[in-house]
mmCIF file of C-alpha atoms (C1' of nucleotides) and ligand atoms in Angstrom:
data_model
loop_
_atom_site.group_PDB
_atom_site.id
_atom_site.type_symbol
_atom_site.label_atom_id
_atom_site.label_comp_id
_atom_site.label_asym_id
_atom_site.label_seq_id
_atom_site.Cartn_x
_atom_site.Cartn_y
_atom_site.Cartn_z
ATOM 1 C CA UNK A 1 -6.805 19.408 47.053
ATOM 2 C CA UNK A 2 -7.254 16.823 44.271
ATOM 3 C CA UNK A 3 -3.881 15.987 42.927
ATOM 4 C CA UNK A 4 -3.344 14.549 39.584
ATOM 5 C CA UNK A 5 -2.959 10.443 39.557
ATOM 6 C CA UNK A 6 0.400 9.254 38.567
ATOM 7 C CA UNK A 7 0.815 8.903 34.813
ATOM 8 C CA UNK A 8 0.913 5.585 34.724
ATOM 9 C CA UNK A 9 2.546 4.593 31.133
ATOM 10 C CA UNK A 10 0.467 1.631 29.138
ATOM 11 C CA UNK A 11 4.575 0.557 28.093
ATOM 12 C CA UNK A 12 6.953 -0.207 30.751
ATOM 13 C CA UNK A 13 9.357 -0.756 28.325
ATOM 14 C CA UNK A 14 12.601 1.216 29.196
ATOM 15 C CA UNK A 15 12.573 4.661 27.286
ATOM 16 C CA UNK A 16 8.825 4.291 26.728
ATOM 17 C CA UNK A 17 6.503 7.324 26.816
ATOM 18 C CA UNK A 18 3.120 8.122 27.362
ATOM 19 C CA UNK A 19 1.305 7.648 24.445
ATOM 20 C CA UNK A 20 -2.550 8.038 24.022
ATOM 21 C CA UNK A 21 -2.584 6.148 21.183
ATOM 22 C CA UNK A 22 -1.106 3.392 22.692
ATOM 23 C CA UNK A 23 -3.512 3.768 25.718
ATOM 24 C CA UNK A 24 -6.323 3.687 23.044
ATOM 25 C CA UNK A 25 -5.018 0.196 21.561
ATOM 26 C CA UNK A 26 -4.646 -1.148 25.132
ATOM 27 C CA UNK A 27 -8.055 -0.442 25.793
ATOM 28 C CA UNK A 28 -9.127 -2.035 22.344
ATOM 29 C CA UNK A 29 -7.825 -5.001 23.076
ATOM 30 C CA UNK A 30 -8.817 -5.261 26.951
ATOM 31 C CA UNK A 31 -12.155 -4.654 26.254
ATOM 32 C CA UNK A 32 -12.840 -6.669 23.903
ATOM 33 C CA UNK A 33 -13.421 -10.722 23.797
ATOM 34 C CA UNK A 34 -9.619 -10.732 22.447
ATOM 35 C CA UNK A 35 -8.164 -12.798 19.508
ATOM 36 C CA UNK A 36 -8.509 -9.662 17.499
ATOM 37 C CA UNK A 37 -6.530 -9.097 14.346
ATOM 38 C CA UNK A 38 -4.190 -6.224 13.803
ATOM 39 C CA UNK A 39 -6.808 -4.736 11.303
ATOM 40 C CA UNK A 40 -9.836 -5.028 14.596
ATOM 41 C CA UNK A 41 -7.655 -3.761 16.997
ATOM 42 C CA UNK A 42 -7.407 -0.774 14.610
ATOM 43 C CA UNK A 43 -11.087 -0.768 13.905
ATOM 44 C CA UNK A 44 -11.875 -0.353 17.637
ATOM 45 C CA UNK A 45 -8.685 2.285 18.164
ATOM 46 C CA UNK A 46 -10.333 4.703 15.732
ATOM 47 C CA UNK A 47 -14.026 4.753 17.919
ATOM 48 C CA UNK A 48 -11.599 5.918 20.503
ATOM 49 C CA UNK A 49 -9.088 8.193 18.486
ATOM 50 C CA UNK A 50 -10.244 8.663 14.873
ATOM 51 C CA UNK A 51 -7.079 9.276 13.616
ATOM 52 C CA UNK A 52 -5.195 6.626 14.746
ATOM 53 C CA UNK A 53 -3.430 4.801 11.779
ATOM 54 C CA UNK A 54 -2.983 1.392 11.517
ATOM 55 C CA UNK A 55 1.144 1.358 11.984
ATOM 56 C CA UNK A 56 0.717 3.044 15.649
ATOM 57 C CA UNK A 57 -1.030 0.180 16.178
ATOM 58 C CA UNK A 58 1.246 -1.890 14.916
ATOM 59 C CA UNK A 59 3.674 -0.540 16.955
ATOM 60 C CA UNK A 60 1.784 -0.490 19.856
ATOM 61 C CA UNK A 61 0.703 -3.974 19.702
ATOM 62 C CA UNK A 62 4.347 -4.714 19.474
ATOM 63 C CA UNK A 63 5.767 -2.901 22.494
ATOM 64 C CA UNK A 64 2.437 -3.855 24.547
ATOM 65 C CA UNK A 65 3.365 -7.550 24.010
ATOM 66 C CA UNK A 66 7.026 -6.443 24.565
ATOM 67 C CA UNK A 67 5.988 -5.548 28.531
ATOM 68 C CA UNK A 68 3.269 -8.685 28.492
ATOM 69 C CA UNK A 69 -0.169 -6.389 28.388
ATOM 70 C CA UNK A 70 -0.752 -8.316 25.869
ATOM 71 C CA UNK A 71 0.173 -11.233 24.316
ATOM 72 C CA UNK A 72 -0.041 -12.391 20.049
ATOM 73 C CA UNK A 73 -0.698 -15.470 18.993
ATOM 74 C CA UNK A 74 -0.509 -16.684 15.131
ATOM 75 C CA UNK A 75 -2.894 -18.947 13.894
ATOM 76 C CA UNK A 76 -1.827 -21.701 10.660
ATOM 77 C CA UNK A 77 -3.466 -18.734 8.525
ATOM 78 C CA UNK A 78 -0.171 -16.511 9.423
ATOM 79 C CA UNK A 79 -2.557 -13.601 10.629
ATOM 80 C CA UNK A 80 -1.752 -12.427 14.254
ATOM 81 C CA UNK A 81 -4.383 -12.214 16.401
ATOM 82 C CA UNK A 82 -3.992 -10.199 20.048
ATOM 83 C CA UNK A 83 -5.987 -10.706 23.385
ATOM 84 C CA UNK A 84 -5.251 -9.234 26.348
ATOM 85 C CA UNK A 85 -2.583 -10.510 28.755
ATOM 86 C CA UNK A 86 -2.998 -8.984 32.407
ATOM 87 C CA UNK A 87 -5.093 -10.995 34.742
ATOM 88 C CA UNK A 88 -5.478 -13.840 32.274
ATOM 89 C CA UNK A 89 -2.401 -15.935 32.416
ATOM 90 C CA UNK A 90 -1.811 -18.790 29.850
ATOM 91 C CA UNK A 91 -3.615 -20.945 27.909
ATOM 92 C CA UNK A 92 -3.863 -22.863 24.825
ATOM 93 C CA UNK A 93 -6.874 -22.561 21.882
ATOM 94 C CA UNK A 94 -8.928 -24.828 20.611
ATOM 95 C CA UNK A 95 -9.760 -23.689 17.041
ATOM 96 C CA UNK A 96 -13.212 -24.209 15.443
ATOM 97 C CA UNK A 97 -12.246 -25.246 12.096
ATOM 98 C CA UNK A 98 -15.968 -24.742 10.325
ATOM 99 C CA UNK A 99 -16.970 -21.731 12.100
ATOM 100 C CA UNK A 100 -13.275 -19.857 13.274
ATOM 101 C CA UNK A 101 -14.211 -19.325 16.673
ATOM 102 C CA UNK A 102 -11.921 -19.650 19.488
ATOM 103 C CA UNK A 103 -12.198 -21.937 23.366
ATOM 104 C CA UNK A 104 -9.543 -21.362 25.472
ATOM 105 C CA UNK A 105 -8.189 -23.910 27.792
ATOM 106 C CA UNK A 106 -5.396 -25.364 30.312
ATOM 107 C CA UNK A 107 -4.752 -28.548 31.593
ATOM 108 C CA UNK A 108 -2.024 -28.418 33.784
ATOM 109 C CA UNK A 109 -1.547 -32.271 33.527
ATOM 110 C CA UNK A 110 -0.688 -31.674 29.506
ATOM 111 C CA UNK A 111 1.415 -28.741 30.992
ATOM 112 C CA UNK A 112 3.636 -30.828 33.399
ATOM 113 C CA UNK A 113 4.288 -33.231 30.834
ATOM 114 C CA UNK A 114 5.539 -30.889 28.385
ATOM 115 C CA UNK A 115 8.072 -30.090 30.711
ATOM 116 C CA UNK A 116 8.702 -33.529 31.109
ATOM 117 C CA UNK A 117 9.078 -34.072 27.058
ATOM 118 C CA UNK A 118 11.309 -31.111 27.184
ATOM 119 C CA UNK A 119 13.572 -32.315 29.962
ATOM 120 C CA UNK A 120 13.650 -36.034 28.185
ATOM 121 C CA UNK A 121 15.044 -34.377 24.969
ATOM 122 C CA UNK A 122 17.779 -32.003 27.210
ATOM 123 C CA UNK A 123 15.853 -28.872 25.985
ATOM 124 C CA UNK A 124 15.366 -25.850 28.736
ATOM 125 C CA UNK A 125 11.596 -24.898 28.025
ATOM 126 C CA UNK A 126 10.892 -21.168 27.220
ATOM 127 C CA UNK A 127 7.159 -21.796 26.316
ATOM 128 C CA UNK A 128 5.001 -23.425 23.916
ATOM 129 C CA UNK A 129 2.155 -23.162 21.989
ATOM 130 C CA UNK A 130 -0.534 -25.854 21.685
ATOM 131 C CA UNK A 131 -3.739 -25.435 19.596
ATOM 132 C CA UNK A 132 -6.537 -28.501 19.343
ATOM 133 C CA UNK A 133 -8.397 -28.136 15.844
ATOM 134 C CA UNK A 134 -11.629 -29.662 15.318
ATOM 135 C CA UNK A 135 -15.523 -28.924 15.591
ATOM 136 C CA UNK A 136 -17.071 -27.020 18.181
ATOM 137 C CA UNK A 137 -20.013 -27.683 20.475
ATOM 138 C CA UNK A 138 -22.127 -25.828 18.355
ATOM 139 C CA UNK A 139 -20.746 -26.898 14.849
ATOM 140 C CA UNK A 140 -20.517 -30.422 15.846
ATOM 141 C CA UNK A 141 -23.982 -30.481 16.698
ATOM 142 C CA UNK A 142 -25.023 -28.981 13.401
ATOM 143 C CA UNK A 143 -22.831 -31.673 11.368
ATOM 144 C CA UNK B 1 10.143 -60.407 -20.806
ATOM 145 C CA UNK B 2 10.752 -57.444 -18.291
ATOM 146 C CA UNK B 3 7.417 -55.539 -18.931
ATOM 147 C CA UNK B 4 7.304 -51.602 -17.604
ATOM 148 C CA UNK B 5 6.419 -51.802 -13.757
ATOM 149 C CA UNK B 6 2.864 -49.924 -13.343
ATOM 150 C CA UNK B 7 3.256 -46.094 -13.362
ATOM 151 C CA UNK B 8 3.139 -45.182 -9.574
ATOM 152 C CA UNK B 9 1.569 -40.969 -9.788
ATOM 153 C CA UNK B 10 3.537 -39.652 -7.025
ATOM 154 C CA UNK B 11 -0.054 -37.786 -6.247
ATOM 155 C CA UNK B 12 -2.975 -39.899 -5.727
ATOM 156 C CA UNK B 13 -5.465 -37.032 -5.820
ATOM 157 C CA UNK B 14 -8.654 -37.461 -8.388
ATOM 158 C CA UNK B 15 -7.137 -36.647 -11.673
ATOM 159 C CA UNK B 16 -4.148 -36.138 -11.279
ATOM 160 C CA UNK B 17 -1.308 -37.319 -14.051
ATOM 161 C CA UNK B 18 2.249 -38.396 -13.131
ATOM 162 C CA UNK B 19 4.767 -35.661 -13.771
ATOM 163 C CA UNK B 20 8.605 -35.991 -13.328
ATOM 164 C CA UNK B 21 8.471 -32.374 -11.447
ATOM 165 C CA UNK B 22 5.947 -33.637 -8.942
ATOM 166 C CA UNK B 23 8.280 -36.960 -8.560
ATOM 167 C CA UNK B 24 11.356 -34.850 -7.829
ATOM 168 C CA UNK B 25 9.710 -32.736 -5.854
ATOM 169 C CA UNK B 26 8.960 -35.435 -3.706
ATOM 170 C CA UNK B 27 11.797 -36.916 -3.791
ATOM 171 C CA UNK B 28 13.427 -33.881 -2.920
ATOM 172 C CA UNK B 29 11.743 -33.986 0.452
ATOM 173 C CA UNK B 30 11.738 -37.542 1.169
ATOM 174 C CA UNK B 31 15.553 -37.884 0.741
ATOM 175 C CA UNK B 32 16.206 -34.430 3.302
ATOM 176 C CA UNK B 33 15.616 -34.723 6.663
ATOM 177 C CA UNK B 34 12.755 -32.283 6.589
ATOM 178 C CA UNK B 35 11.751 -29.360 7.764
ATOM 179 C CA UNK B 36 12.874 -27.554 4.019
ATOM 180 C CA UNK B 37 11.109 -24.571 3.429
ATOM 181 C CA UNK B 38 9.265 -24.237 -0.162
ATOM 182 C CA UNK B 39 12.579 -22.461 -1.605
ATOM 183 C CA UNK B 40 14.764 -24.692 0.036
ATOM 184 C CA UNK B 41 12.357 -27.541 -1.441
ATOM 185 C CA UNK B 42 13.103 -25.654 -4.930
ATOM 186 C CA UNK B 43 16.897 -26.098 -4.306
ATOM 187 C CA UNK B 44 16.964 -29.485 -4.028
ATOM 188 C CA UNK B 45 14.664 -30.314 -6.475
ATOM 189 C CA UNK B 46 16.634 -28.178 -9.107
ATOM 190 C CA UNK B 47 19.493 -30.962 -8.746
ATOM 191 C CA UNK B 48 16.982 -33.251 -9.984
ATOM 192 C CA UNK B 49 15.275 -31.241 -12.822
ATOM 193 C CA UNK B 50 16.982 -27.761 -13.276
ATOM 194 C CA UNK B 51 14.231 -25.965 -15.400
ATOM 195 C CA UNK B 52 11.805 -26.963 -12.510
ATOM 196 C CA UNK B 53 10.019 -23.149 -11.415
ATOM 197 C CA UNK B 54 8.984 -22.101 -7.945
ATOM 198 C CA UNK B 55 5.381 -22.366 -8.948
ATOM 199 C CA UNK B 56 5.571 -26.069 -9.598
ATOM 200 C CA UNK B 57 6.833 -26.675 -6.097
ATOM 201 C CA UNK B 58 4.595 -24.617 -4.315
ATOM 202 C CA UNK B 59 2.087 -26.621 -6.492
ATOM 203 C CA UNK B 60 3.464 -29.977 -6.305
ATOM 204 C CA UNK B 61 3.628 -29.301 -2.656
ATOM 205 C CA UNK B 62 0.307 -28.507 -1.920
ATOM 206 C CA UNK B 63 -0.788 -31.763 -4.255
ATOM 207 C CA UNK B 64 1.243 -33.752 -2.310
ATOM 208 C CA UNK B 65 0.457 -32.713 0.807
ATOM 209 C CA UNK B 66 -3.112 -33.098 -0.064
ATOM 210 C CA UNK B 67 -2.801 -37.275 -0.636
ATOM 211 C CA UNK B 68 -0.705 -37.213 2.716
ATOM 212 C CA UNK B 69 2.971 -37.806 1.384
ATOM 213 C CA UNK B 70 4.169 -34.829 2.861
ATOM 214 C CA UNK B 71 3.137 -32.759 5.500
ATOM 215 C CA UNK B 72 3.114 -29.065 6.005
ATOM 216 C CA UNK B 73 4.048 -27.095 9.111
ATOM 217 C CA UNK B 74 4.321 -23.818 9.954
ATOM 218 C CA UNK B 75 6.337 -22.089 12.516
ATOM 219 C CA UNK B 76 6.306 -18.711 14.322
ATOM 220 C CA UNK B 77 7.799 -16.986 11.909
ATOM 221 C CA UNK B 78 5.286 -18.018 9.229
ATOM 222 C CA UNK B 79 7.224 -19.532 6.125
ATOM 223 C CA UNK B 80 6.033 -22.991 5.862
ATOM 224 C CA UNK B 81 8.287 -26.222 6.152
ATOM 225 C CA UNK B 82 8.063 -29.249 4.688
ATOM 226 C CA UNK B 83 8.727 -33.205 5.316
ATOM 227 C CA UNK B 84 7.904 -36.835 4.344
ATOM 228 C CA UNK B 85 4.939 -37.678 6.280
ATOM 229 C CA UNK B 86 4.908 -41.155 4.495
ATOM 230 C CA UNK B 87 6.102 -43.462 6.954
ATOM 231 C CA UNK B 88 6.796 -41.207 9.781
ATOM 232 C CA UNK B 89 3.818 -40.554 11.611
ATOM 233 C CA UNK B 90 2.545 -37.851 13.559
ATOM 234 C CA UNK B 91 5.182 -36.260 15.936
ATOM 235 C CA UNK B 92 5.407 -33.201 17.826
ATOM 236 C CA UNK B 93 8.110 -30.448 17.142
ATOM 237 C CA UNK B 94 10.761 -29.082 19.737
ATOM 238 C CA UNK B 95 12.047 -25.778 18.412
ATOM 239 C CA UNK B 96 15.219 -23.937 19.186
ATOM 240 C CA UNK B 97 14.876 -20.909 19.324
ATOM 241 C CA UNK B 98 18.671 -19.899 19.814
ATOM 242 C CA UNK B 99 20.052 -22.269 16.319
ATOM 243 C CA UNK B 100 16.096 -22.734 15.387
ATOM 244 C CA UNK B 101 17.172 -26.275 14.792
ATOM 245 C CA UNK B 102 13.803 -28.832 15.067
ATOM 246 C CA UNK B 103 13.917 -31.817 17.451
ATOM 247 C CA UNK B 104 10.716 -34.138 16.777
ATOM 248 C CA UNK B 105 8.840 -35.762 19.632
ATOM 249 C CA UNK B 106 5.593 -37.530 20.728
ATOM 250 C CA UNK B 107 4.261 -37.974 24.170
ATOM 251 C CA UNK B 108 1.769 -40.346 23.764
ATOM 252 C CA UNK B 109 0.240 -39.242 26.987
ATOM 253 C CA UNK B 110 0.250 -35.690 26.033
ATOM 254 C CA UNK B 111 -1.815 -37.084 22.745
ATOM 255 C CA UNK B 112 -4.204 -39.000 25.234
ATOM 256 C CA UNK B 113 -4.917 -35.865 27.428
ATOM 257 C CA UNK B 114 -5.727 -33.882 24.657
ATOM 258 C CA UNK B 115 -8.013 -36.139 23.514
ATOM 259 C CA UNK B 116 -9.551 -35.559 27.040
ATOM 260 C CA UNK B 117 -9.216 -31.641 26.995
ATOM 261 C CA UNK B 118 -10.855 -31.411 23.535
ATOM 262 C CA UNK B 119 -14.042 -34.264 25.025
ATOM 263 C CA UNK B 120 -14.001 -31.850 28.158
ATOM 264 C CA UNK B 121 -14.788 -28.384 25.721
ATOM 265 C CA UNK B 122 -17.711 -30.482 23.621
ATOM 266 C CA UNK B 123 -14.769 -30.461 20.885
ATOM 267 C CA UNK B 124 -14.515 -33.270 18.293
ATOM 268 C CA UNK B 125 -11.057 -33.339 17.753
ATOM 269 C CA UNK B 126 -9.641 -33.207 14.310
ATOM 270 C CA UNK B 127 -5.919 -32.520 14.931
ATOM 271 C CA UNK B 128 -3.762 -30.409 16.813
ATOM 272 C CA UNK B 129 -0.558 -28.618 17.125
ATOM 273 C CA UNK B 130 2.330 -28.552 19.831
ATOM 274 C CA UNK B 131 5.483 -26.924 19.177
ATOM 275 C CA UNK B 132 7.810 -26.282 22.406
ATOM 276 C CA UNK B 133 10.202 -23.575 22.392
ATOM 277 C CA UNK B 134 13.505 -23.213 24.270
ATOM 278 C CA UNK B 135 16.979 -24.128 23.506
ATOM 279 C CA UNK B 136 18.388 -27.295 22.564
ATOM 280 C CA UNK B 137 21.059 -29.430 24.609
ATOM 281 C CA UNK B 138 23.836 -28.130 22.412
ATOM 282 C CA UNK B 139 22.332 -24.445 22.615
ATOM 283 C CA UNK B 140 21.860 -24.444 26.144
ATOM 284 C CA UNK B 141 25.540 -25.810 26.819
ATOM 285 C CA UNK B 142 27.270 -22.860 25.115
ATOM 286 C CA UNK B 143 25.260 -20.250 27.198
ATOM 287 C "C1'" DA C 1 10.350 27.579 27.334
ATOM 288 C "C1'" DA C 2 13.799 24.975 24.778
ATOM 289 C "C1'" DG C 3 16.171 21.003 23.426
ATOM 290 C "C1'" DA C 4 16.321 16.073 22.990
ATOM 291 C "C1'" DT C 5 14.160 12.090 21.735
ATOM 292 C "C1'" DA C 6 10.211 9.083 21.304
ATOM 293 C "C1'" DA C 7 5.755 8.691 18.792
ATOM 294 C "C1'" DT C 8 3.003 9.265 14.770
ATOM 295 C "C1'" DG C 9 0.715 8.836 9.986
ATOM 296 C "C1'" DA C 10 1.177 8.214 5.203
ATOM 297 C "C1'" DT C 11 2.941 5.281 2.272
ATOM 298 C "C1'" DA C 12 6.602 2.585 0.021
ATOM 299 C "C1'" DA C 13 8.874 -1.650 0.511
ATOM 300 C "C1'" DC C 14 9.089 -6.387 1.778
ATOM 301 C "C1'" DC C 15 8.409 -11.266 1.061
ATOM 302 C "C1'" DG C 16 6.217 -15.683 1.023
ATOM 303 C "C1'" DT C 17 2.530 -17.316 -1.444
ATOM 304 C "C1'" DT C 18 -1.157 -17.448 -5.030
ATOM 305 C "C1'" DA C 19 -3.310 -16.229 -9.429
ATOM 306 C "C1'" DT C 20 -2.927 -15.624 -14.313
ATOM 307 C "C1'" DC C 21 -2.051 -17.024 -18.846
ATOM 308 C "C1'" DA C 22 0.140 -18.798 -22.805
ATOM 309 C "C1'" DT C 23 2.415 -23.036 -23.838
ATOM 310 C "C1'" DA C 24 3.831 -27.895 -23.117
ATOM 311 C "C1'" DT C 25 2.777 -32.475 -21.767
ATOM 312 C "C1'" DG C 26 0.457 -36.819 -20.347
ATOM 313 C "C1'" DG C 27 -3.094 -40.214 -20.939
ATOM 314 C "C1'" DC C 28 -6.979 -41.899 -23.232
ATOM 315 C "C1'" DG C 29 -9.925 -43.358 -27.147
ATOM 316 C "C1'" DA C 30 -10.029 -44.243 -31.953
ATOM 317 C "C1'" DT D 1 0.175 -44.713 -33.492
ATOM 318 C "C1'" DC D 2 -2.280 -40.354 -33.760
ATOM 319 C "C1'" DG D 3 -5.103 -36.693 -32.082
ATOM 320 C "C1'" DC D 4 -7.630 -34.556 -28.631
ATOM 321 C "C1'" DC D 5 -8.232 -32.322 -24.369
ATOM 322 C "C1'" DA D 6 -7.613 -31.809 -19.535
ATOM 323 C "C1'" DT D 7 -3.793 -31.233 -16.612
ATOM 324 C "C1'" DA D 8 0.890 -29.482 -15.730
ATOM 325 C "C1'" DT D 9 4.229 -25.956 -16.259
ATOM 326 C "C1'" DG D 10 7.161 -21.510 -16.065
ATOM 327 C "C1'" DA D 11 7.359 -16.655 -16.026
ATOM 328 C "C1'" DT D 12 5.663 -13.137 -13.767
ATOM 329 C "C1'" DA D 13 2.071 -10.105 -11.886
ATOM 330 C "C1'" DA D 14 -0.770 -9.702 -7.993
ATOM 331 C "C1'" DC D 15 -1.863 -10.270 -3.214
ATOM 332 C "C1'" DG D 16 -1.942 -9.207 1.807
ATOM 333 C "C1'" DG D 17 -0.136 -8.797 6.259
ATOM 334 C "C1'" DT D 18 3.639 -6.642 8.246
ATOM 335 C "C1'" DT D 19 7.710 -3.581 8.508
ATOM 336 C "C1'" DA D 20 10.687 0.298 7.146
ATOM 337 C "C1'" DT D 21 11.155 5.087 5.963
ATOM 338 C "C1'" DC D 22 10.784 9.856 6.740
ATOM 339 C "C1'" DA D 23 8.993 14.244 7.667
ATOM 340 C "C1'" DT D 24 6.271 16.026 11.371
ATOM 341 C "C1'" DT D 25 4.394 16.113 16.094
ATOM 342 C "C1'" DA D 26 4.072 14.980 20.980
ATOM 343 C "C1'" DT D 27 6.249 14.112 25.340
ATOM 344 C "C1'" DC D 28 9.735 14.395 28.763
ATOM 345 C "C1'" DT D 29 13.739 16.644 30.964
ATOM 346 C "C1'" DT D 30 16.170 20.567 32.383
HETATM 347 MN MN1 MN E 1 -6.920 -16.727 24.019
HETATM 348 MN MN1 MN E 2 9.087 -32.935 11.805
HETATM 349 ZN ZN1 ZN E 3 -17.455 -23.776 15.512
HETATM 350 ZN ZN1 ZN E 4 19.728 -24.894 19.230
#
DNA sequence: AAGATAATGATAACCGTTATCATATGGCGA
DNA sequence: TCGCCATATGATAACGGTTATCATTATCTT
């Protein structure tokens, strides 16, 4: 006989329970292209749960980046934009400044040496963040 | 006879007139060691000119970081900061995240392999941003 | 099922920054 | 030097993303 799956809780934060609004902001933001605001992560909750309101997701977006479902990252406008975290591991952005959009990227050489930059200057490295502005593919080709 | 020396506007955008705010405004900056946040810019520059409002900073500010004398960054926690960018030139920022004291750095190989990264995406690079995060040598001592 | 506690939605509060507007000031031509 | 007009200024309201509050509801444990 069929027996139910185990819950599995979207938070593994300690105390956490199952929430399926914070299932439905999960999902938002895995199945989507990511680098969604607050305000679109909330705009694709509700086609899952109508009701939703935008400080669950809030809150969810919080404790979901708390357990590293998901992680935030704030552009120079101040607005926090979310993308999923799971399978994808780091990376930095280079940021379209005529048209917004977003490339992401690694170069593990420019990672090494941060480390190196880091050690030089007796800090112990917790992370960084490293975004490249200028004109993409596209935009440049328009210019 | 001593004759005036030429005006100098302390902001060389189109237009512009000299103002004594402006000029303490930047001075304000330029004699800190940076990193002052708009109301800690208003602090200092109330030594020089008490009537001097918030507006007029945040103005100033924006003028002068417009015709490059001072530059604007902005950390995680979004409240923009503030230094001479005059004869300093582009550096890099090492954050604390334990005394958030700033260390500044370059890495002019990091700089080169960006340039690479951004040529590698079809970017034309306009600028970027690096800010590491972790704690400093005296932060990391006391743990 | 009942009790304990986490989650939720509506909305007020927060806070750095910007906009507004009446007034003051700087710089130019006469 | 004087007068004109665009710019600069200060007080303060408005803005917008995010967080706090609180009464109510959902979830978990026993
Ligand atoms: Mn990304
Ligand atoms: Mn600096
Ligand atoms: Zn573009
Ligand atoms: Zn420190």
């Amino acid at each position: 006989m069929a027996r139910k799956k185990p819950e599995v809780n979207s938070c593994d934060c300690q105390g956490a329970r199952k929430s399926r609004r914070r299932d439905a902001v999960l999902d938002a933001v895995a199945s989507s292209d990511g680098h969604l605001s607050a305000e679109e992560v909330h705009r694709e909750a509700k086609k899952r749960l109508p009701g939703i309101g935008i400080a669950t997701v809030y809150r969810s977006l919080k404790c979901l980046c708390g357990c590293g479902k998901v992680s935030e990252f704030i552009p120079p406008d101040g607005v926090a934009r979310y993308e999923a975290a799971g399978s994808r591991g780091h990376h930095d952005h280079l940021v379209c400044t005529a048209c917004g959009c977003f490339v992401e990227a690694v170069d593990p050489e420019i990672e090494r040496l941060q480390e190196r930059l880091a050690a030089r200057h007796g800090f112990r490295l917790e992370g960084h963040r490293l975004e490249i502005y200028g004109l993409c593919a596209c935009c440049a080709r328009k210019k």
